[in-house]
PDB file of C-alpha atoms in Angstrom:
ATOM      1  CA  UNK A   1      87.723 138.600 103.239  1.00 50.00           C
ATOM      2  CA  UNK A   2      85.973 135.121 103.299  1.00 62.00           C
ATOM      3  CA  UNK A   3      85.943 133.259 106.270  1.00 85.00           C
ATOM      4  CA  UNK A   4      86.805 129.354 106.258  1.00 89.00           C
ATOM      5  CA  UNK A   5      84.566 127.336 104.654  1.00 91.00           C
ATOM      6  CA  UNK A   6      84.862 123.232 104.806  1.00 93.00           C
ATOM      7  CA  UNK A   7      86.505 122.014 101.638  1.00 96.00           C
ATOM      8  CA  UNK A   8      88.822 124.711 100.667  1.00 96.00           C
ATOM      9  CA  UNK A   9      92.060 123.957  98.826  1.00 97.00           C
ATOM     10  CA  UNK A  10      95.366 125.177  98.529  1.00 97.00           C
ATOM     11  CA  UNK A  11      98.242 122.908  96.697  1.00 98.00           C
ATOM     12  CA  UNK A  12     101.924 123.598  96.277  1.00 97.00           C
ATOM     13  CA  UNK A  13     104.380 122.032  93.678  1.00 98.00           C
ATOM     14  CA  UNK A  14     107.978 121.756  94.609  1.00 97.00           C
ATOM     15  CA  UNK A  15     110.825 120.565  92.525  1.00 97.00           C
ATOM     16  CA  UNK A  16     113.374 118.710  95.358  1.00 96.00           C
ATOM     17  CA  UNK A  17     116.740 119.742  95.379  1.00 97.00           C
ATOM     18  CA  UNK A  18     120.150 119.046  97.321  1.00 96.00           C
ATOM     19  CA  UNK A  19     119.225 121.746  99.903  1.00 97.00           C
ATOM     20  CA  UNK A  20     116.119 119.516 100.932  1.00 97.00           C
ATOM     21  CA  UNK A  21     118.155 115.891 101.074  1.00 96.00           C
ATOM     22  CA  UNK A  22     118.091 114.002 104.599  1.00 95.00           C
ATOM     23  CA  UNK A  23     121.876 114.701 104.281  1.00 95.00           C
ATOM     24  CA  UNK A  24     121.336 118.231 105.297  1.00 96.00           C
ATOM     25  CA  UNK A  25     120.431 116.775 109.055  1.00 95.00           C
ATOM     26  CA  UNK A  26     123.335 113.976 108.660  1.00 96.00           C
ATOM     27  CA  UNK A  27     125.603 113.679 106.421  1.00 95.00           C
ATOM     28  CA  UNK A  28     125.411 109.437 106.426  1.00 97.00           C
ATOM     29  CA  UNK A  29     121.684 109.733 105.573  1.00 95.00           C
ATOM     30  CA  UNK A  30     120.701 108.573 101.992  1.00 93.00           C
ATOM     31  CA  UNK A  31     120.878 111.719  99.192  1.00 93.00           C
ATOM     32  CA  UNK A  32     116.957 111.904  98.936  1.00 95.00           C
ATOM     33  CA  UNK A  33     114.235 114.283  99.591  1.00 96.00           C
ATOM     34  CA  UNK A  34     113.993 114.424 103.942  1.00 96.00           C
ATOM     35  CA  UNK A  35     110.895 113.721 105.618  1.00 96.00           C
ATOM     36  CA  UNK A  36     111.287 116.923 107.732  1.00 96.00           C
ATOM     37  CA  UNK A  37     111.108 118.987 104.941  1.00 97.00           C
ATOM     38  CA  UNK A  38     107.888 117.072 103.985  1.00 96.00           C
ATOM     39  CA  UNK A  39     106.425 117.895 106.803  1.00 96.00           C
ATOM     40  CA  UNK A  40     107.300 121.501 106.481  1.00 96.00           C
ATOM     41  CA  UNK A  41     106.151 122.077 103.502  1.00 97.00           C
ATOM     42  CA  UNK A  42     102.971 120.552 104.793  1.00 95.00           C
ATOM     43  CA  UNK A  43     102.900 123.096 107.469  1.00 95.00           C
ATOM     44  CA  UNK A  44     103.454 125.710 104.842  1.00 96.00           C
ATOM     45  CA  UNK A  45     100.720 124.670 102.680  1.00 96.00           C
ATOM     46  CA  UNK A  46      98.069 124.887 105.267  1.00 94.00           C
ATOM     47  CA  UNK A  47      99.391 128.591 106.721  1.00 94.00           C
ATOM     48  CA  UNK A  48      98.997 129.607 102.849  1.00 95.00           C
ATOM     49  CA  UNK A  49      95.847 127.855 103.016  1.00 94.00           C
ATOM     50  CA  UNK A  50      94.747 129.919 105.991  1.00 92.00           C
ATOM     51  CA  UNK A  51      96.400 133.305 105.753  1.00 91.00           C
ATOM     52  CA  UNK A  52      94.308 135.071 103.439  1.00 84.00           C
ATOM     53  CA  UNK A  53      91.112 134.196 105.724  1.00 89.00           C
ATOM     54  CA  UNK A  54      92.624 135.672 108.985  1.00 90.00           C
ATOM     55  CA  UNK A  55      91.739 138.884 110.115  1.00 89.00           C
ATOM     56  CA  UNK A  56      94.431 141.080 111.086  1.00 90.00           C
ATOM     57  CA  UNK A  57      96.237 140.357 114.357  1.00 90.00           C
ATOM     58  CA  UNK A  58      95.112 136.221 113.848  1.00 88.00           C
ATOM     59  CA  UNK A  59      97.599 133.523 113.796  1.00 86.00           C
ATOM     60  CA  UNK A  60      97.478 129.984 113.345  1.00 84.00           C
ATOM     61  CA  UNK A  61      99.898 126.928 114.450  1.00 81.00           C
ATOM     62  CA  UNK A  62      99.833 123.591 113.826  1.00 79.00           C
ATOM     63  CA  UNK A  63      99.010 121.393 116.674  1.00 83.00           C
ATOM     64  CA  UNK A  64      98.963 117.710 115.367  1.00 86.00           C
ATOM     65  CA  UNK A  65     100.520 116.061 112.245  1.00 88.00           C
ATOM     66  CA  UNK A  66      99.942 112.244 111.416  1.00 91.00           C
ATOM     67  CA  UNK A  67     102.742 111.395 108.217  1.00 92.00           C
ATOM     68  CA  UNK A  68     103.805 108.351 106.592  1.00 92.00           C
ATOM     69  CA  UNK A  69     106.610 109.387 104.147  1.00 91.00           C
ATOM     70  CA  UNK A  70     106.577 105.813 102.650  1.00 93.00           C
ATOM     71  CA  UNK A  71     109.018 105.847  99.899  1.00 92.00           C
ATOM     72  CA  UNK A  72     112.334 107.786  98.781  1.00 92.00           C
ATOM     73  CA  UNK A  73     111.799 110.544  96.431  1.00 93.00           C
ATOM     74  CA  UNK A  74     115.160 111.392  94.013  1.00 92.00           C
ATOM     75  CA  UNK A  75     116.209 114.736  93.878  1.00 93.00           C
ATOM     76  CA  UNK A  76     114.939 116.721  91.038  1.00 96.00           C
ATOM     77  CA  UNK A  77     111.121 115.206  91.058  1.00 96.00           C
ATOM     78  CA  UNK A  78     108.146 117.422  91.556  1.00 96.00           C
ATOM     79  CA  UNK A  79     106.730 116.513  94.395  1.00 96.00           C
ATOM     80  CA  UNK A  80     102.757 118.055  95.200  1.00 97.00           C
ATOM     81  CA  UNK A  81     101.397 119.129  98.722  1.00 96.00           C
ATOM     82  CA  UNK A  82      97.736 119.479  98.713  1.00 96.00           C
ATOM     83  CA  UNK A  83      95.718 120.816 101.985  1.00 95.00           C
ATOM     84  CA  UNK A  84      91.968 120.679 102.503  1.00 94.00           C
ATOM     85  CA  UNK A  85      89.984 122.061 105.379  1.00 92.00           C
ATOM     86  CA  UNK A  86      87.917 119.313 106.555  1.00 90.00           C
ATOM     87  CA  UNK A  87      86.860 120.909 110.138  1.00 86.00           C
ATOM     88  CA  UNK A  88      86.558 124.389 111.954  1.00 83.00           C
ATOM     89  CA  UNK A  89      86.665 124.451 115.767  1.00 78.00           C
ATOM     90  CA  UNK A  90      86.193 127.613 117.286  1.00 70.00           C
TER      91      UNK A  90
END
């Protein structure tokens, strides 16, 4: 099993559906892809990137996220979430 290398990448493509809308959180919000789901998918792709490189019994958790969701994403569109390892501490 290879340990972490700077530049490692992982991508996830998701087709946005009704289960990903802002209305899941509050009925008066727009029927568009919700930012909390974007954050969740970002967390997921990072976890997937690390998973195969962790030794048994090791885990990692997210500690900081900076996110700008600058435009609405209509339902039915595919979104691509990409993670690249830029540093290792520890």
